[in-house]
Every structure is written in structure tokens, then in C-alpha cells.
Amino acid sequence: MSNDREQFASRIGFILAAAGSAVGLGNIWRFPYITGRYGGAAFVLFYLIVVAVIGMSLMLAEFAIGRSARQDAVGSMRKLGGGAWTFVGWMGAFSAFVILSYYAVIAGWALAYTIKSFTGLMTLVTTGDASGAVFSAFVSNVPQVLLYQAIVMAFCSYVVYMGISGGIERCCKVMLPSLFILLLLLIVRSVTLPGSGAGLSFYISPKLENLTREGMLAAIGQAFFSLSLAMGIMTVYGSYIPKGEYLPASVRWVVLIDTSIAILAGFVIFPAAFAFGIEPGTGVGLTFITLPVAFSQMPLGSLFCAAFFLLLFIAAFTSAISLLEVNVAYGIDQLGLTRKKSTMIMGALIFLLGIPSALSVGGHIPQIAGKDFLDVADYITNNIAMPLCGILITLFVGWFWTDGAKAEITDNGSLAFPLYKLWLWICRVIAPVAMAIIFIYGLKW
Ligand code: PHE
């Protein structure tokens, strides 16, 4: 069975597929706004350290687990660890399932805004209040929101149904370079706006006193989220990486792409925000409410607005296919379904679970303990399942599957891995402790 497993066709292809998963809403939207909230460049520096130390280590662990077991997330943990370790795979697949349900909703918003940019959005969002009203009206229009969510899920299912090299790899090879070009275009626009300098200096001059404990915790959480870790994704993608590929090098590339794009996104958001007098730490509303106002005030605004939301859509879409693949692989490996059946079933179930998230933002369904359904789904996955899963994976490779991991990474000793000892102790102690701290803090509702 493991012999005829699908594989990525090329090295660049799987790096772009994994990077496509990593580059998502977290880079374009979340990274800039939490950087704004937690004090700019000092936060970025700390984030880089976390990514280099913990993020890369965990990603390597996941790739190794997947490539060694050549199974979906659940099957991999069952095969290598057995017993209770299987639960780690379950948690990952569960998180991917839940996250995709609301991620597709937000990707749908981005798609809708891309189209709306050309159909008069710019004339409606000339002030913050007006833009807020447009956004609320949009998210409470149920048929419209569901339609876009359905389009995203259908398109996503199609790509996953086409398979690893013919679907996911091919799609990411086109989409990632396009994303990069859009990003460069927007950076040029943003940094040449009159008054953008204040935003630039806020972003690139570190003020260490701005870095708070809360900011540090946020940096750790952001690093996991942004690199798509602790969710079965890198395990499943790892299972399609050909043997003989040097995994640490692949990890370096994926992390480099993900981190550069997050940092570059800041060069779009901050100069534009400061140029139009927008508070950078304003959270979720920044993307869908305040940025359109900025676009509406510049020449060719509709074009740049469309470019921005298309960028956001592409980023979200390539992440969404990786989330779907985790569940589809489960259906294939564990339930014995064909790829076609598995994709249809998982795609439909995830769409159904997304409906309450889609409705909750428009206020159409009651809140749960004071939170929207979407926020509850986000809380359970990001604050509980992800850190737990991350802790268990690093402990697993650090203490239990140590020899297996080493053999997998070095291809039974034929490839050198000079940082092995360092990696091992990060997995054994540093990463689990860091994740345990964010887990405990994250339990606060
Ligand atoms: N890494 C993606 C981002 O930065 C989000 C994501 C998280 C995607 C988890 C898949 C899984 O937006």
C-alpha cells in the first residue's frame, strides 16, 4: 500500500504546496495586526526567534513522522506510536476539520470583496462608518455569504480531488508566484503614498520596551498558526514527500517563504494605514473595513482594492486545500474511500459545519457563552487543540520515537544533520515548555 502512495512530483512543487498551506490569512491579515497591537518591530524580532527555534523544529518533526509512516495524520501516529498517540493524530484532523469550516467562510468574504471592488464598492466605503455598514450588510446577507462559502468549498474540493501532484501541487505552483507578484505591486503602491513614512518607521524601528509578555505569547501562537503546525497538515504533506529528500532544507524554504510574506504584508498594511490615519492595531476590522476606506481614497483604488482581496483570497485558498487534504487523506487511508468519494464527503460535511460560523457573524444565530460560533470554533482549535497537539508531537519525537526520527531525517545515516542534538533538545524541553505556557494562558476564555 505504501508503495503506490501518491507523491509530489518535484521538490519545488512540494515546497510551494507546504508554503501555500503556511501562507494564509495569518500572514496577510493576522500578522500585521498583531504586530501593530504588540508594538511593531520588537514583536517582529521576537517572532523571528520563535519561528527559527520552535517553529522549524516542530515542522521538521511533522514532516519526518509523515514521510516515515506514509499515512494520514491518524494512521501515522497509530503506526509509529500506537495506543494513546493515535489521539494526537485525531486532534490534528479534528482541528483541520473545524478550522476549514470557518476558514472557507472568510476566504469567501475575500472572494466577494475582490469582485465587489469592481462593482461600486469604492464609492460606498469613503468613510469608516460607511465601510463598517457595508461590511455588516454583507455578512448578514445569508444567501450571499453561503454562496461564496460554497464556491470556495467546491473549488477547493475540485483541486483536492485532482490529487497531490495533479491538483494541489499544480495549483500552488501557479498561485504562490501570483500571490507574490500581487504583494509586490501592493507594497510599491503603499510605500509611495504621501505620509507612508510614519508607518514604515513604526514597523521597522524596534522599541524593545514595547514588547510585553502578552506580545510574546501572541508571537508563539502566531508562529504555530502561521506555519500550519500541529494540525496534521505537515504530517500529511510529509507523507507525499519522496524518500531521499533532505527534510531540513525543505523546512528552511517553507519557513523562509512564510515568514518573508508575513513581513512583506506589513509593508502593505502599515504605510497605507498611517498614510490615511488608521490605527494599526484595530484587529479584524482592519482588513475588511478600514483598508477599503484607504483604497477608496487613492487613484485607481478599485484596482488596488481588488488586488489586495485577490491576494487574500489566494493566500486563504492554498491553506484551505491543505486543511481539506488532511481530512480527505483520513477518508482514504482510514476509511478505505476512493479520493473522489472522500473529497465529496469531507467537502460536504465541512461546508455544513461552516454554516453556523457563516450565520453567526451576521448575528443570525445565538451566541455561545458570549461568543460568536466562529470565535468558539477558533478558540477550541487555536487555544486548546493546537498547543496540546504541538506539545505531544514534540514530546513524541523527542522522547519516544527518537531513533526513528533521526533515521528518517538522515535517511538512515546517509545525510548529515549537524543540528540534530540541538533539534532534539528543543523537541524534548524548550518547545513543549513554550507551548505549555501558551496553552495555560490560552485557557482564559
Ligand atoms: N497557516 C495559515 C495561515 O497563516 C493558517 C492555517 C492554519 C492553515 C492552520 C491551515 C492550518 O493563515
GROMACS .gro file of C-alpha atoms and ligand atoms in nm:
model
  457
    1MET     CA    1   0.000   0.000   0.000
    2SER     CA    2   0.277   0.244   0.085
    3ASN     CA    3   0.443   0.179  -0.249
    4ASP     CA    4   0.169   0.322  -0.464
    5ARG     CA    5   0.109   0.623  -0.245
    6GLU     CA    6   0.078   0.946  -0.439
    7GLN     CA    7   0.379   1.178  -0.426
    8PHE     CA    8   0.467   1.531  -0.505
    9ALA     CA    9   0.626   1.539  -0.848
   10SER     CA   10   0.900   1.790  -0.779
   11ARG     CA   11   1.090   1.947  -0.495
   12ILE     CA   12   0.981   2.299  -0.581
   13GLY     CA   13   0.627   2.167  -0.607
   14PHE     CA   14   0.607   2.033  -0.257
   15ILE     CA   15   0.786   2.331  -0.109
   16LEU     CA   16   0.531   2.557  -0.275
   17ALA     CA   17   0.246   2.333  -0.160
   18ALA     CA   18   0.364   2.341   0.201
   19ALA     CA   19   0.436   2.713   0.174
   20GLY     CA   20   0.091   2.759   0.023
   21SER     CA   21  -0.055   2.599   0.331
   22ALA     CA   22   0.154   2.814   0.560
   23VAL     CA   23   0.091   3.141   0.379
   24GLY     CA   24  -0.266   3.230   0.460
   25LEU     CA   25  -0.492   3.474   0.632
   26GLY     CA   26  -0.245   3.453   0.918
   27ASN     CA   27   0.025   3.623   0.713
   28ILE     CA   28  -0.169   3.888   0.532
   29TRP     CA   29  -0.419   3.981   0.795
   30ARG     CA   30  -0.329   3.848   1.139
   31PHE     CA   31   0.047   3.906   1.142
   32PRO     CA   32   0.030   4.277   1.058
   33TYR     CA   33  -0.247   4.349   1.301
   34ILE     CA   34  -0.097   4.172   1.598
   35THR     CA   35   0.237   4.332   1.514
   36GLY     CA   36   0.056   4.664   1.527
   37ARG     CA   37  -0.106   4.578   1.854
   38TYR     CA   38   0.208   4.449   2.026
   39GLY     CA   39   0.444   4.725   1.935
   40GLY     CA   40   0.589   4.680   1.589
   41ALA     CA   41   0.946   4.580   1.521
   42ALA     CA   42   1.032   4.445   1.866
   43PHE     CA   43   0.748   4.199   1.833
   44VAL     CA   44   0.871   4.100   1.488
   45LEU     CA   45   1.218   4.025   1.623
   46PHE     CA   46   1.082   3.803   1.894
   47TYR     CA   47   0.855   3.633   1.643
   48LEU     CA   48   1.154   3.551   1.423
   49ILE     CA   49   1.331   3.383   1.713
   50VAL     CA   50   1.026   3.172   1.793
   51VAL     CA   51   0.987   3.069   1.431
   52ALA     CA   52   1.352   2.974   1.399
   53VAL     CA   53   1.370   2.777   1.722
   54ILE     CA   54   1.033   2.620   1.782
   55GLY     CA   55   0.850   2.653   1.453
   56MET     CA   56   1.120   2.492   1.240
   57SER     CA   57   1.172   2.211   1.489
   58LEU     CA   58   0.809   2.117   1.500
   59MET     CA   59   0.773   2.133   1.124
   60LEU     CA   60   1.069   1.901   1.082
   61ALA     CA   61   0.915   1.661   1.333
   62GLU     CA   62   0.588   1.655   1.143
   63PHE     CA   63   0.750   1.603   0.803
   64ALA     CA   64   0.955   1.317   0.944
   65ILE     CA   65   0.655   1.148   1.103
   66GLY     CA   66   0.452   1.170   0.785
   67ARG     CA   67   0.724   1.061   0.548
   68SER     CA   68   0.822   0.769   0.767
   69ALA     CA   69   0.471   0.636   0.819
   70ARG     CA   70   0.334   0.728   0.474
   71GLN     CA   71  -0.015   0.757   0.616
   72ASP     CA   72  -0.266   1.027   0.702
   73ALA     CA   73  -0.227   1.206   1.039
   74VAL     CA   74  -0.421   0.946   1.238
   75GLY     CA   75  -0.265   0.646   1.066
   76SER     CA   76   0.085   0.791   1.102
   77MET     CA   77   0.058   0.830   1.477
   78ARG     CA   78  -0.102   0.488   1.510
   79LYS     CA   79   0.171   0.326   1.307
   80LEU     CA   80   0.469   0.494   1.473
   81GLY     CA   81   0.340   0.542   1.826
   82GLY     CA   82   0.032   0.328   1.863
   83GLY     CA   83  -0.205   0.336   2.159
   84ALA     CA   84  -0.279   0.677   2.300
   85TRP     CA   85  -0.052   0.854   2.048
   86THR     CA   86  -0.319   0.792   1.787
   87PHE     CA   87  -0.518   1.055   1.971
   88VAL     CA   88  -0.266   1.319   1.860
   89GLY     CA   89  -0.349   1.240   1.500
   90TRP     CA   90  -0.717   1.262   1.578
   91MET     CA   91  -0.677   1.601   1.736
   92GLY     CA   92  -0.492   1.729   1.433
   93ALA     CA   93  -0.753   1.603   1.191
   94PHE     CA   94  -1.029   1.740   1.409
   95SER     CA   95  -0.869   2.086   1.417
   96ALA     CA   96  -0.824   2.085   1.042
   97PHE     CA   97  -1.189   1.993   1.002
   98VAL     CA   98  -1.314   2.269   1.229
   99ILE     CA   99  -1.072   2.534   1.107
  100LEU     CA  100  -1.159   2.478   0.744
  101SER     CA  101  -1.527   2.516   0.825
  102TYR     CA  102  -1.482   2.881   0.915
  103TYR     CA  103  -1.170   2.948   0.710
  104ALA     CA  104  -1.375   2.884   0.396
  105VAL     CA  105  -1.627   3.143   0.514
  106ILE     CA  106  -1.358   3.409   0.542
  107ALA     CA  107  -1.198   3.305   0.212
  108GLY     CA  108  -1.545   3.354   0.065
  109TRP     CA  109  -1.558   3.708   0.201
  110ALA     CA  110  -1.224   3.782   0.036
  111LEU     CA  111  -1.353   3.647  -0.295
  112ALA     CA  112  -1.668   3.853  -0.264
  113TYR     CA  113  -1.471   4.169  -0.189
  114THR     CA  114  -1.244   4.106  -0.488
  115ILE     CA  115  -1.548   4.110  -0.712
  116LYS     CA  116  -1.719   4.395  -0.530
  117SER     CA  117  -1.410   4.613  -0.576
  118PHE     CA  118  -1.505   4.639  -0.941
  119THR     CA  119  -1.875   4.679  -0.886
  120GLY     CA  120  -1.902   5.001  -0.694
  121LEU     CA  121  -1.757   4.913  -0.355
  122MET     CA  122  -1.520   5.207  -0.377
  123THR     CA  123  -1.797   5.462  -0.393
  124LEU     CA  124  -1.966   5.316  -0.084
  125VAL     CA  125  -1.675   5.298   0.157
  126THR     CA  126  -1.544   5.651   0.166
  127THR     CA  127  -1.564   5.675   0.545
  128GLY     CA  128  -1.501   5.425   0.823
  129ASP     CA  129  -1.865   5.425   0.930
  130ALA     CA  130  -1.991   5.373   0.580
  131SER     CA  131  -1.744   5.093   0.527
  132GLY     CA  132  -1.849   4.928   0.854
  133ALA     CA  133  -2.209   4.943   0.740
  134VAL     CA  134  -2.122   4.787   0.404
  135PHE     CA  135  -1.940   4.504   0.578
  136SER     CA  136  -2.223   4.436   0.824
  137ALA     CA  137  -2.477   4.438   0.547
  138PHE     CA  138  -2.263   4.194   0.353
  139VAL     CA  139  -2.204   3.945   0.635
  140SER     CA  140  -2.569   3.944   0.730
  141ASN     CA  141  -2.682   3.868   0.377
  142VAL     CA  142  -2.717   3.494   0.429
  143PRO     CA  143  -2.768   3.371   0.072
  144GLN     CA  144  -2.472   3.572  -0.048
  145VAL     CA  145  -2.232   3.461   0.224
  146LEU     CA  146  -2.333   3.097   0.183
  147LEU     CA  147  -2.296   3.121  -0.191
  148TYR     CA  148  -1.936   3.241  -0.165
  149GLN     CA  149  -1.859   2.983   0.102
  150ALA     CA  150  -1.999   2.713  -0.127
  151ILE     CA  151  -1.792   2.839  -0.421
  152VAL     CA  152  -1.476   2.821  -0.210
  153MET     CA  153  -1.552   2.469  -0.085
  154ALA     CA  154  -1.642   2.347  -0.433
  155PHE     CA  155  -1.327   2.486  -0.590
  156CYS     CA  156  -1.120   2.354  -0.301
  157SER     CA  157  -1.274   2.008  -0.336
  158TYR     CA  158  -1.202   2.009  -0.705
  159VAL     CA  159  -0.832   2.078  -0.652
  160VAL     CA  160  -0.801   1.813  -0.382
  161TYR     CA  161  -0.993   1.563  -0.590
  162MET     CA  162  -0.740   1.613  -0.870
  163GLY     CA  163  -0.479   1.467  -0.637
  164ILE     CA  164  -0.144   1.556  -0.492
  165SER     CA  165   0.070   1.635  -0.793
  166GLY     CA  166  -0.210   1.695  -1.043
  167GLY     CA  167  -0.421   1.910  -0.812
  168ILE     CA  168  -0.254   2.057  -0.505
  169GLU     CA  169   0.096   2.087  -0.643
  170ARG     CA  170  -0.016   2.225  -0.976
  171CYS     CA  171  -0.246   2.479  -0.815
  172CYS     CA  172   0.016   2.605  -0.570
  173LYS     CA  173   0.277   2.637  -0.842
  174VAL     CA  174   0.057   2.892  -1.013
  175MET     CA  175  -0.099   3.058  -0.712
  176LEU     CA  176   0.207   3.126  -0.499
  177PRO     CA  177   0.402   3.318  -0.760
  178SER     CA  178   0.085   3.513  -0.843
  179LEU     CA  179   0.044   3.598  -0.479
  180PHE     CA  180   0.399   3.722  -0.465
  181ILE     CA  181   0.351   3.950  -0.765
  182LEU     CA  182   0.032   4.097  -0.620
  183LEU     CA  183   0.212   4.155  -0.294
  184LEU     CA  184   0.498   4.341  -0.461
  185LEU     CA  185   0.254   4.555  -0.657
  186LEU     CA  186   0.073   4.650  -0.336
  187ILE     CA  187   0.393   4.725  -0.149
  188VAL     CA  188   0.503   4.966  -0.418
  189ARG     CA  189   0.165   5.136  -0.403
  190SER     CA  190   0.164   5.156  -0.028
  191VAL     CA  191   0.514   5.284   0.038
  192THR     CA  192   0.481   5.556  -0.226
  193LEU     CA  193   0.170   5.704  -0.067
  194PRO     CA  194   0.224   6.052   0.079
  195GLY     CA  195   0.256   6.015   0.455
  196SER     CA  196   0.357   5.650   0.448
  197GLY     CA  197   0.689   5.717   0.624
  198ALA     CA  198   0.542   5.714   0.973
  199GLY     CA  199   0.406   5.366   0.911
  200LEU     CA  200   0.739   5.247   0.784
  201SER     CA  201   0.931   5.373   1.083
  202PHE     CA  202   0.675   5.227   1.321
  203TYR     CA  203   0.722   4.893   1.152
  204ILE     CA  204   1.099   4.880   1.118
  205SER     CA  205   1.244   5.052   1.424
  206PRO     CA  206   1.236   4.817   1.720
  207LYS     CA  207   1.140   4.961   2.056
  208LEU     CA  208   1.221   4.681   2.291
  209GLU     CA  209   1.022   4.836   2.574
  210ASN     CA  210   0.714   4.779   2.360
  211LEU     CA  211   0.748   4.405   2.387
  212THR     CA  212   0.514   4.277   2.656
  213ARG     CA  213   0.461   3.932   2.800
  214GLU     CA  214   0.129   3.918   2.623
  215GLY     CA  215   0.303   4.007   2.299
  216MET     CA  216   0.546   3.720   2.347
  217LEU     CA  217   0.264   3.473   2.399
  218ALA     CA  218   0.090   3.605   2.092
  219ALA     CA  219   0.412   3.560   1.894
  220ILE     CA  220   0.431   3.193   1.986
  221GLY     CA  221   0.067   3.129   1.899
  222GLN     CA  222   0.105   3.319   1.574
  223ALA     CA  223   0.412   3.117   1.477
  224PHE     CA  224   0.225   2.785   1.504
  225PHE     CA  225  -0.077   2.913   1.327
  226SER     CA  226   0.119   3.076   1.051
  227LEU     CA  227   0.333   2.772   0.982
  228SER     CA  228   0.024   2.544   0.978
  229LEU     CA  229   0.169   2.331   1.256
  230ALA     CA  230   0.005   2.091   1.498
  231MET     CA  231  -0.284   2.020   1.272
  232GLY     CA  232  -0.181   1.713   1.081
  233ILE     CA  233  -0.109   1.918   0.769
  234MET     CA  234   0.266   1.890   0.760
  235THR     CA  235   0.238   1.526   0.861
  236VAL     CA  236   0.009   1.454   0.568
  237TYR     CA  237   0.214   1.661   0.322
  238GLY     CA  238   0.523   1.487   0.459
  239SER     CA  239   0.370   1.155   0.366
  240TYR     CA  240   0.380   1.261  -0.001
  241ILE     CA  241   0.743   1.376   0.004
  242PRO     CA  242   0.972   1.136  -0.182
  243LYS     CA  243   1.233   0.948   0.019
  244GLY     CA  244   1.582   1.087  -0.012
  245GLU     CA  245   1.464   1.448   0.000
  246TYR     CA  246   1.660   1.633   0.270
  247LEU     CA  247   1.384   1.745   0.506
  248PRO     CA  248   1.569   2.020   0.700
  249ALA     CA  249   1.633   2.202   0.372
  250SER     CA  250   1.266   2.182   0.280
  251VAL     CA  251   1.170   2.315   0.620
  252ARG     CA  252   1.405   2.609   0.574
  253TRP     CA  253   1.245   2.700   0.245
  254VAL     CA  254   0.890   2.675   0.368
  255VAL     CA  255   0.966   2.883   0.675
  256LEU     CA  256   1.158   3.139   0.474
  257ILE     CA  257   0.870   3.187   0.231
  258ASP     CA  258   0.608   3.202   0.502
  259THR     CA  259   0.797   3.447   0.717
  260SER     CA  260   0.900   3.675   0.431
  261ILE     CA  261   0.545   3.701   0.310
  262ALA     CA  262   0.418   3.786   0.658
  263ILE     CA  263   0.682   4.055   0.695
  264LEU     CA  264   0.621   4.189   0.345
  265ALA     CA  265   0.249   4.210   0.415
  266GLY     CA  266   0.335   4.457   0.690
  267PHE     CA  267   0.484   4.683   0.423
  268VAL     CA  268   0.144   4.695   0.258
  269ILE     CA  269  -0.062   4.747   0.570
  270PHE     CA  270   0.137   4.992   0.785
  271PRO     CA  271   0.238   5.258   0.533
  272ALA     CA  272  -0.118   5.260   0.397
  273ALA     CA  273  -0.271   5.266   0.743
  274PHE     CA  274  -0.055   5.555   0.864
  275ALA     CA  275  -0.096   5.746   0.541
  276PHE     CA  276  -0.472   5.751   0.598
  277GLY     CA  277  -0.457   5.796   0.974
  278ILE     CA  278  -0.577   5.446   1.061
  279GLU     CA  279  -0.488   5.288   1.395
  280PRO     CA  280  -0.285   4.975   1.300
  281GLY     CA  281  -0.394   4.759   1.593
  282THR     CA  282  -0.763   4.765   1.512
  283GLY     CA  283  -0.796   4.393   1.461
  284VAL     CA  284  -1.024   4.205   1.233
  285GLY     CA  285  -1.196   4.517   1.107
  286LEU     CA  286  -0.866   4.645   0.969
  287THR     CA  287  -0.883   4.419   0.666
  288PHE     CA  288  -1.244   4.435   0.564
  289ILE     CA  289  -1.346   4.774   0.697
  290THR     CA  290  -1.061   5.020   0.723
  291LEU     CA  291  -0.836   4.918   0.435
  292PRO     CA  292  -1.114   4.958   0.178
  293VAL     CA  293  -1.152   5.316   0.301
  294ALA     CA  294  -0.784   5.374   0.229
  295PHE     CA  295  -0.821   5.225  -0.118
  296SER     CA  296  -1.125   5.438  -0.191
  297GLN     CA  297  -0.912   5.748  -0.141
  298MET     CA  298  -0.636   5.665  -0.387
  299PRO     CA  299  -0.625   5.684  -0.764
  300LEU     CA  300  -0.711   5.350  -0.927
  301GLY     CA  301  -0.839   5.246  -0.587
  302SER     CA  302  -1.069   4.976  -0.718
  303LEU     CA  303  -0.779   4.807  -0.891
  304PHE     CA  304  -0.562   4.805  -0.581
  305CYS     CA  305  -0.852   4.701  -0.364
  306ALA     CA  306  -0.922   4.407  -0.595
  307ALA     CA  307  -0.553   4.316  -0.597
  308PHE     CA  308  -0.549   4.316  -0.218
  309PHE     CA  309  -0.854   4.095  -0.175
  310LEU     CA  310  -0.741   3.863  -0.451
  311LEU     CA  311  -0.413   3.829  -0.266
  312LEU     CA  312  -0.603   3.750   0.050
  313PHE     CA  313  -0.820   3.500  -0.133
  314ILE     CA  314  -0.525   3.316  -0.290
  315ALA     CA  315  -0.347   3.303   0.044
  316ALA     CA  316  -0.655   3.159   0.212
  317PHE     CA  317  -0.732   2.920  -0.069
  318THR     CA  318  -0.397   2.741  -0.076
  319SER     CA  319  -0.428   2.696   0.301
  320ALA     CA  320  -0.782   2.569   0.267
  321ILE     CA  321  -0.678   2.292   0.028
  322SER     CA  322  -0.420   2.170   0.278
  323LEU     CA  323  -0.683   2.159   0.551
  324LEU     CA  324  -0.916   1.964   0.326
  325GLU     CA  325  -0.639   1.725   0.227
  326VAL     CA  326  -0.587   1.629   0.593
  327ASN     CA  327  -0.945   1.507   0.608
  328VAL     CA  328  -0.953   1.356   0.263
  329ALA     CA  329  -0.636   1.159   0.339
  330TYR     CA  330  -0.808   1.032   0.653
  331GLY     CA  331  -1.102   0.912   0.447
  332ILE     CA  332  -0.869   0.737   0.202
  333ASP     CA  333  -0.625   0.579   0.448
  334GLN     CA  334  -0.854   0.503   0.739
  335LEU     CA  335  -1.195   0.454   0.587
  336GLY     CA  336  -1.080   0.299   0.262
  337LEU     CA  337  -1.268   0.550   0.046
  338THR     CA  338  -1.157   0.650  -0.301
  339ARG     CA  339  -1.014   1.001  -0.332
  340LYS     CA  340  -1.326   1.106  -0.516
  341LYS     CA  341  -1.568   0.978  -0.253
  342SER     CA  342  -1.358   1.104   0.034
  343THR     CA  343  -1.336   1.452  -0.116
  344MET     CA  344  -1.708   1.470  -0.179
  345ILE     CA  345  -1.798   1.355   0.171
  346MET     CA  346  -1.545   1.566   0.359
  347GLY     CA  347  -1.608   1.874   0.147
  348ALA     CA  348  -1.982   1.848   0.208
  349LEU     CA  349  -1.951   1.786   0.582
  350ILE     CA  350  -1.711   2.076   0.629
  351PHE     CA  351  -1.938   2.303   0.430
  352LEU     CA  352  -2.229   2.209   0.658
  353LEU     CA  353  -2.025   2.273   0.972
  354GLY     CA  354  -1.926   2.613   0.832
  355ILE     CA  355  -2.286   2.729   0.801
  356PRO     CA  356  -2.325   2.822   1.170
  357SER     CA  357  -1.998   3.018   1.152
  358ALA     CA  358  -2.119   3.199   0.845
  359LEU     CA  359  -2.451   3.280   1.010
  360SER     CA  360  -2.303   3.373   1.346
  361VAL     CA  361  -2.111   3.674   1.218
  362GLY     CA  362  -2.425   3.831   1.081
  363GLY     CA  363  -2.593   3.770   1.418
  364HIS     CA  364  -2.839   3.514   1.279
  365ILE     CA  365  -2.780   3.251   1.546
  366PRO     CA  366  -2.747   3.295   1.921
  367GLN     CA  367  -2.403   3.334   2.074
  368ILE     CA  368  -2.245   3.062   2.286
  369ALA     CA  369  -2.135   3.195   2.625
  370GLY     CA  370  -2.094   3.544   2.483
  371LYS     CA  371  -1.902   3.445   2.171
  372ASP     CA  372  -1.996   3.402   1.807
  373PHE     CA  373  -1.990   3.044   1.680
  374LEU     CA  374  -1.695   3.135   1.459
  375ASP     CA  375  -1.498   3.259   1.759
  376VAL     CA  376  -1.585   2.947   1.957
  377ALA     CA  377  -1.454   2.728   1.676
  378ASP     CA  378  -1.142   2.943   1.658
  379TYR     CA  379  -1.093   2.924   2.034
  380ILE     CA  380  -1.126   2.547   2.062
  381THR     CA  381  -0.882   2.483   1.780
  382ASN     CA  382  -0.622   2.756   1.834
  383ASN     CA  383  -0.618   2.774   2.210
  384ILE     CA  384  -0.678   2.414   2.306
  385ALA     CA  385  -0.624   2.157   2.032
  386MET     CA  386  -0.325   2.316   1.859
  387PRO     CA  387  -0.097   2.372   2.159
  388LEU     CA  388  -0.185   2.030   2.301
  389CYS     CA  389  -0.118   1.861   1.974
  390GLY     CA  390   0.211   2.052   1.934
  391ILE     CA  391   0.328   1.956   2.283
  392LEU     CA  392   0.252   1.591   2.223
  393ILE     CA  393   0.422   1.580   1.883
  394THR     CA  394   0.746   1.731   2.010
  395LEU     CA  395   0.744   1.502   2.314
  396PHE     CA  396   0.678   1.209   2.085
  397VAL     CA  397   0.979   1.269   1.862
  398GLY     CA  398   1.193   1.396   2.149
  399TRP     CA  399   1.145   1.106   2.389
  400PHE     CA  400   0.971   0.815   2.220
  401TRP     CA  401   1.038   0.797   1.850
  402THR     CA  402   1.384   0.950   1.872
  403ASP     CA  403   1.581   0.692   1.676
  404GLY     CA  404   1.311   0.663   1.416
  405ALA     CA  405   1.307   1.038   1.368
  406LYS     CA  406   1.682   1.053   1.335
  407ALA     CA  407   1.687   0.771   1.082
  408GLU     CA  408   1.412   0.936   0.881
  409ILE     CA  409   1.575   1.278   0.873
  410THR     CA  410   1.922   1.149   0.789
  411ASP     CA  411   1.793   0.880   0.554
  412ASN     CA  412   1.941   0.609   0.776
  413GLY     CA  413   2.262   0.796   0.832
  414SER     CA  414   2.343   0.880   0.472
  415LEU     CA  415   2.262   1.251   0.508
  416ALA     CA  416   2.428   1.472   0.766
  417PHE     CA  417   2.211   1.661   1.013
  418PRO     CA  418   2.459   1.869   1.214
  419LEU     CA  419   2.195   2.036   1.429
  420TYR     CA  420   2.048   1.707   1.544
  421LYS     CA  421   2.134   1.746   1.914
  422LEU     CA  422   2.002   2.099   1.925
  423TRP     CA  423   1.683   1.995   1.750
  424LEU     CA  424   1.641   1.703   1.986
  425TRP     CA  425   1.660   1.919   2.299
  426ILE     CA  426   1.430   2.177   2.153
  427CYS     CA  427   1.178   1.898   2.099
  428ARG     CA  428   1.241   1.744   2.436
  429VAL     CA  429   1.221   2.053   2.654
  430ILE     CA  430   1.212   2.400   2.501
  431ALA     CA  431   0.923   2.360   2.260
  432PRO     CA  432   0.693   2.166   2.496
  433VAL     CA  433   0.750   2.416   2.775
  434ALA     CA  434   0.685   2.716   2.550
  435MET     CA  435   0.370   2.555   2.416
  436ALA     CA  436   0.254   2.456   2.765
  437ILE     CA  437   0.278   2.820   2.868
  438ILE     CA  438   0.065   2.941   2.581
  439PHE     CA  439  -0.176   2.658   2.644
  440ILE     CA  440  -0.228   2.761   3.005
  441TYR     CA  441  -0.267   3.127   2.918
  442GLY     CA  442  -0.493   3.041   2.628
  443LEU     CA  443  -0.740   2.864   2.856
  444LYS     CA  444  -0.866   3.201   2.973
  445TRP     CA  445  -1.195   3.231   2.783
  446PHE     N1  446  -0.110   2.891   0.810
  446PHE     C1  447  -0.232   2.951   0.769
  446PHE     C2  448  -0.226   3.099   0.785
  446PHE     O1  449  -0.126   3.154   0.818
  446PHE     C3  450  -0.348   2.912   0.850
  446PHE     C4  451  -0.364   2.774   0.872
  446PHE     C5  452  -0.356   2.729   0.995
  446PHE     C6  453  -0.388   2.695   0.766
  446PHE     C7  454  -0.370   2.602   1.017
  446PHE     C8  455  -0.400   2.568   0.787
  446PHE     C9  456  -0.392   2.522   0.913
  446PHE     O2  457  -0.326   3.162   0.766
   0.00000   0.00000   0.00000
